[in-house]
Short mmCIF file of C-alpha atoms and ligand atoms in Angstrom, two decimals:
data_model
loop_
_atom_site.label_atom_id
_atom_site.label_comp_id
_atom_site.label_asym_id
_atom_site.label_seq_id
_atom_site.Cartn_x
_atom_site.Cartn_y
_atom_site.Cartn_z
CA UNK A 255 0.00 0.00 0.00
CA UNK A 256 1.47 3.06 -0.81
CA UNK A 257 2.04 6.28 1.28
CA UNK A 258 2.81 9.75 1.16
CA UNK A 259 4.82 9.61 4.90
CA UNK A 260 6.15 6.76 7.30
CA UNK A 261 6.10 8.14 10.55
CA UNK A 262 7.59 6.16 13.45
CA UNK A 263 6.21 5.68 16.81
CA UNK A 264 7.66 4.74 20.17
CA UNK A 265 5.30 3.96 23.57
CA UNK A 266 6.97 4.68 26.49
CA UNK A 267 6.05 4.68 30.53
CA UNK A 268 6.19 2.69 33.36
CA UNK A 269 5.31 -1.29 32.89
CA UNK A 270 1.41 -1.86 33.74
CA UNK A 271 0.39 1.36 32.39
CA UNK A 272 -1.55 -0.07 29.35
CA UNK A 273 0.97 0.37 26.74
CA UNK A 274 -0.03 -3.13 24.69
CA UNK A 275 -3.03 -2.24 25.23
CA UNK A 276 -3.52 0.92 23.71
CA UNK A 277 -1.70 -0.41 20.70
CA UNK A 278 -4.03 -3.17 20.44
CA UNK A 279 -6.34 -1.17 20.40
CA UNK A 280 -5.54 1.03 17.61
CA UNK A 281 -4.66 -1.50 15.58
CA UNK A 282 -7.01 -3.95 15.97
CA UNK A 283 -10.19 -2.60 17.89
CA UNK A 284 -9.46 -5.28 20.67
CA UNK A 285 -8.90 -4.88 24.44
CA UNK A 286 -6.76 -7.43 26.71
CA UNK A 287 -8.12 -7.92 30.22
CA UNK A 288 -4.66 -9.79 31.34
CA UNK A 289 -1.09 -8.13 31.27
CA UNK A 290 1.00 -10.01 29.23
CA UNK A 291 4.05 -8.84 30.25
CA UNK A 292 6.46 -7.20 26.83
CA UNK A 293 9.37 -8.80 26.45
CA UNK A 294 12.25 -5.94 25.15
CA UNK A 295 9.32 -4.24 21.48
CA UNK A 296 6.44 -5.66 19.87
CA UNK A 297 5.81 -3.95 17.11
CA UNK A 298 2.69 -2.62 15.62
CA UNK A 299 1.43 -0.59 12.04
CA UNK A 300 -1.68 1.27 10.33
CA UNK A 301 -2.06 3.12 7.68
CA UNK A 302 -3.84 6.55 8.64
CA UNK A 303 -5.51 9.96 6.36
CA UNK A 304 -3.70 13.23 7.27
CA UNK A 305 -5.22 16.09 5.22
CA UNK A 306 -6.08 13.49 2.65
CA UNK A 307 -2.94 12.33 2.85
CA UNK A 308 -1.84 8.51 3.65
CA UNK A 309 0.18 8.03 6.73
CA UNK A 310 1.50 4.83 7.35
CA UNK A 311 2.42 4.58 11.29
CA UNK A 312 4.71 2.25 12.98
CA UNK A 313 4.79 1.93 16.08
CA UNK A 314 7.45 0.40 18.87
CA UNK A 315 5.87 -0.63 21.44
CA UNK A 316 8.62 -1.20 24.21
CA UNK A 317 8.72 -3.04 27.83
CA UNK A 318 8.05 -0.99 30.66
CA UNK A 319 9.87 -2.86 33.15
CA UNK A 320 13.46 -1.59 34.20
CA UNK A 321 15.38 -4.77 33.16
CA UNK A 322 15.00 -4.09 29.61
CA UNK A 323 16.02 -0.36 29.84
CA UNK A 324 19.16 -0.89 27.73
CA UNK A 325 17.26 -2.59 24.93
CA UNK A 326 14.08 -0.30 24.89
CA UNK A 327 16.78 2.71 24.77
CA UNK A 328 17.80 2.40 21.49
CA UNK A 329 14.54 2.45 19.72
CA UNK A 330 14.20 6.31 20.81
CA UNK A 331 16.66 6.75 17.71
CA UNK A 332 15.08 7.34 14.35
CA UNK A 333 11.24 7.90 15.94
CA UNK A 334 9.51 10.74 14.84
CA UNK A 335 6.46 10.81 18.04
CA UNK A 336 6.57 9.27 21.42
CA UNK A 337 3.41 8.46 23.35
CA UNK A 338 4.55 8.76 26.77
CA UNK A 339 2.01 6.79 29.28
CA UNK A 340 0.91 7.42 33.00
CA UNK A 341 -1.79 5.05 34.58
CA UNK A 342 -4.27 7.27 36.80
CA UNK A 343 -5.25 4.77 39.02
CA UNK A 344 -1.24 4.53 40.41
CA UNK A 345 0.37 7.67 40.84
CA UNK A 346 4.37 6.12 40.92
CA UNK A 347 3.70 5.73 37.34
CA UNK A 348 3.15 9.56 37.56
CA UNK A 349 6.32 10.58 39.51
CA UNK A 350 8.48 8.56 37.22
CA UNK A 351 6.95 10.77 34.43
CA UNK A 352 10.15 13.02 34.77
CA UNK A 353 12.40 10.22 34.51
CA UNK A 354 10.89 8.91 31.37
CA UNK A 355 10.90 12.78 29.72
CA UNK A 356 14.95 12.90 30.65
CA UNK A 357 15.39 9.51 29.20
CA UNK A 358 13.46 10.76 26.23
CA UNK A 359 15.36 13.67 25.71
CA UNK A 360 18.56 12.34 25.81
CA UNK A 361 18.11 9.35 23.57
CA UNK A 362 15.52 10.90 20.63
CA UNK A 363 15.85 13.66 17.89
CA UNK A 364 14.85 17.05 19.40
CA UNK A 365 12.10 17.52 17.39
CA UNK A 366 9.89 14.10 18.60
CA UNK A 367 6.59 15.28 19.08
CA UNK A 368 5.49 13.88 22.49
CA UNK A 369 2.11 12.98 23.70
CA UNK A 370 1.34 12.60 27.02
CA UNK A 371 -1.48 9.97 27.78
CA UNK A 372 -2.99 9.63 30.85
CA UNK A 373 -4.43 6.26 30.00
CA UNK A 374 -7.19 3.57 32.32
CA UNK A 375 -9.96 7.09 32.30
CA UNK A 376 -12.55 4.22 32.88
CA UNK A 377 -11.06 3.42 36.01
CA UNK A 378 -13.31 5.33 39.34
CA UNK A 379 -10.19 4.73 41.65
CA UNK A 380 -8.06 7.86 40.27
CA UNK A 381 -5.15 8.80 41.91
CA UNK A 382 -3.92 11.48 39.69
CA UNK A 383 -6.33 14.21 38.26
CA UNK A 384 -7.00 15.20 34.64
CA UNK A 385 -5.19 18.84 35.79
CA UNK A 386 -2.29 17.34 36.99
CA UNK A 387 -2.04 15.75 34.19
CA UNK A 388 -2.32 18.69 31.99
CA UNK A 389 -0.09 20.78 34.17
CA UNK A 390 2.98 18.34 33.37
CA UNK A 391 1.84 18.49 30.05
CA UNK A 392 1.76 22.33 29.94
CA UNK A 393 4.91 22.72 31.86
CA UNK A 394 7.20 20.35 29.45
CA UNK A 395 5.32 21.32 26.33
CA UNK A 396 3.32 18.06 25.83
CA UNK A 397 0.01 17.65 24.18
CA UNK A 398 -2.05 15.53 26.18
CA UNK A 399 -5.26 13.18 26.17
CA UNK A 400 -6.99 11.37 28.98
CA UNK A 401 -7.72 8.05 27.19
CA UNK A 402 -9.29 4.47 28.01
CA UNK A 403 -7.27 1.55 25.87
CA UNK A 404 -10.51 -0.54 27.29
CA UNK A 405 -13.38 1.61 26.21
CA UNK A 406 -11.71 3.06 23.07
CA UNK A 407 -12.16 6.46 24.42
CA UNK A 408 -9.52 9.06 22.75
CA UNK A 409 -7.36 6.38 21.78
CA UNK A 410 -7.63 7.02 18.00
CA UNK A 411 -7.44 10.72 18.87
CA UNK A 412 -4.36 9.98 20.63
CA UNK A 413 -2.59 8.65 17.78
CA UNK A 414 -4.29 11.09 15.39
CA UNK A 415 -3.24 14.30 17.04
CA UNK A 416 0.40 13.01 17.02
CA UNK A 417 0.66 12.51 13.54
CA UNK A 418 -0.97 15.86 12.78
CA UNK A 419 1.52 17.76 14.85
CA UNK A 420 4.70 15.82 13.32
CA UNK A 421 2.44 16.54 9.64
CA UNK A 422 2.61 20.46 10.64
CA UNK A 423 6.20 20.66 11.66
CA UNK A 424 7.00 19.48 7.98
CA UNK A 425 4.67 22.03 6.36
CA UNK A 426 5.92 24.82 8.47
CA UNK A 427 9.39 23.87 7.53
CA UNK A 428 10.03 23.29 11.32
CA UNK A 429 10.85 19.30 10.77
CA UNK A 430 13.34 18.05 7.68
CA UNK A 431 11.34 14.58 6.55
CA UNK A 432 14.68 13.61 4.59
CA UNK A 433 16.96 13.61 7.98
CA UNK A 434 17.99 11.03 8.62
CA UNK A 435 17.20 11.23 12.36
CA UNK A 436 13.69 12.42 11.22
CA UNK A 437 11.55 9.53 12.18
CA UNK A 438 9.91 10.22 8.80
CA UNK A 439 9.85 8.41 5.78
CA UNK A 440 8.75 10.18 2.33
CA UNK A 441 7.11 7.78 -0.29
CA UNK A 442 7.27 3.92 -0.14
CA UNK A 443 10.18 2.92 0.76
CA UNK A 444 12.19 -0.01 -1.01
CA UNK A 445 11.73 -3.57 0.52
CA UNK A 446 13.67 -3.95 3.52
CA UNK A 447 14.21 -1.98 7.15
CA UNK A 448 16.45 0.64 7.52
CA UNK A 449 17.20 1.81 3.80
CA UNK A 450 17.94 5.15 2.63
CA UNK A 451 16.99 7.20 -0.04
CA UNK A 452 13.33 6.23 -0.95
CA UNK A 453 11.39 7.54 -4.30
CA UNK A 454 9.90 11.24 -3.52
CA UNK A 455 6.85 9.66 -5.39
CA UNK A 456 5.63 6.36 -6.14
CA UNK A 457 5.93 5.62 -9.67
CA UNK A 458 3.67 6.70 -12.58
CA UNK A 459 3.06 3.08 -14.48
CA UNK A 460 0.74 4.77 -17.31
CA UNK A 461 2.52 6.94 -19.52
CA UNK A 462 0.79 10.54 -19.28
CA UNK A 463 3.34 12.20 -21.42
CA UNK A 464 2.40 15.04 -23.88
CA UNK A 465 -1.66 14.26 -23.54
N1 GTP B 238 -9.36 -0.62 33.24
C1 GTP B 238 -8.38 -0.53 32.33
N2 GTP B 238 -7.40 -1.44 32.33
C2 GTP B 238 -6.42 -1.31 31.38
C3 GTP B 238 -6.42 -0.25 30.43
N3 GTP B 238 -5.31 -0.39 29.66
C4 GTP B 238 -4.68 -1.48 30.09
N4 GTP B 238 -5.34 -2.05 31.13
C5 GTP B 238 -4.93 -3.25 31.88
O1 GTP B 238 -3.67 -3.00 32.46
C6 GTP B 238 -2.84 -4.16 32.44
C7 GTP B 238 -1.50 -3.87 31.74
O2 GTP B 238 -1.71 -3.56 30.38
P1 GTP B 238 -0.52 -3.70 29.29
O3 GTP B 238 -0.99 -3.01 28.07
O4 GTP B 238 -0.09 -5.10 29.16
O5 GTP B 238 0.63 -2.83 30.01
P2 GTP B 238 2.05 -2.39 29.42
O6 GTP B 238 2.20 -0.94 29.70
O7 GTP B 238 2.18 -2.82 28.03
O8 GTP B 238 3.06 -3.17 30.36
P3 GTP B 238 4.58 -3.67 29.99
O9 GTP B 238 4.52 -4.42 28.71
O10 GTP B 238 4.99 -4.54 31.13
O11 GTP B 238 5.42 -2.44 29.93
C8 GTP B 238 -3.66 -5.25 31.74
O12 GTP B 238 -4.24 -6.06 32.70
C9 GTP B 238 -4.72 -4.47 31.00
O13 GTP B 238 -5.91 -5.20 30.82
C10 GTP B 238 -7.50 0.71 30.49
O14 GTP B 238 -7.58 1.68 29.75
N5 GTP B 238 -8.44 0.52 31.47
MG1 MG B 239 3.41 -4.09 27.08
#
């Protein structure tokens, strides 16, 4: 299927927080009652309309638990939006939120566009409130979304309003697409991870020469 961008995706936060989850649901309209526990990235695509543009997403979906910190780290290379994700039924996973942002910082381009999620909005037991949420948010220059990976609610938006900030920082010039360090793809790219230099365009079989 062809597509005008590739943007990458990594989910970050604390392990627990719904992270598969939200995926799952994005991709495949599903929820998972148990926690089955990621092991280092799963990995996860869809193919999305921008401005009636195609955007083809992938997304890294990494282990929150601290053992797999060194392996998890290196995916932060290359992506062009983070989803970073809080639980608000357990505020630790709220504290750490600073950690993760360093982390973040240190290990991605400067120009990832991060979303904060403040995901499990089904739950009644809260222990962090929507305005704390958007305070962090606010304070560290986040965009943020309360969302339920079990309900559906805002997950799609979630996803969404990523890709249309990364979409605006190329039109306003703000974000190169052909770095290297972009997170972005332009075009289809040729078979194979990780090559450089794909077609501006996909090609033109017919031959509209001179009509
Ligand atoms: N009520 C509710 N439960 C959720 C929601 N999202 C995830 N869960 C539950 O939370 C638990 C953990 O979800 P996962 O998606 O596996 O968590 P994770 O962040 O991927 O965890 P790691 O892979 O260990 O980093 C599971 O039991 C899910 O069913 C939600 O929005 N609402
Ligand atoms: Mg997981």
């Amino acid at each position: 299927m062809s597509y005008a961008y590739l943007f990458k995706y990594i989910i970050i936060g604390d392990t627990g927080v719904g992270k598969s989850c939200l995926l799952l649901q994005f991709t495949d309209k599903r929820f998972r009652q148990d926690h089955d526990l990621t092991i280092g990235v799963e990995f996860g695509a869809r193919l999305i309309t921008v401005e009636d543009k195609q955007i083809k997403l992938q997304i890294w979906d990494t282990a929150g638990q601290e053992s797999f910190r060194s392996i998890t780290r290196s995916y932060y290379r290359g992506a062009s939006g983070a989803l970073l994700v809080y639980d608000i039924s357990r505020r630790d996973t709220f504290t750490h939120l600073a950690r993760w942002l360093e982390e973040a910082r240190a290990n991605a381009n400067a120009n990832m566009a991060i979303m904060l999620i403040g995901n499990k909005s089904d739950l009644e037991r809260r222990e962090v409130s929507y305005e704390e949420g958007a305070q962090f948010a606010r304070e560290n220059g986040l965009i943020f979304r309360e969302t339920s990976a079990k309900t559906a609610q805002n997950v799609e938006e979630a996803f969404m309003q990523t890709a249309r900030k990364i979409y605006d920082n190329i039109q306003s010039g703000a974000l190169d697409p052909n770095s290297e360090s972009s997170g972005i793809k332009v075009g289809m790219p040729p078979a194979g991870p990780g090559q450089g230099g794909p077609p501006r365009f996909d090609h033109n079989r017919g031959n509209n020469c001179c009509g």
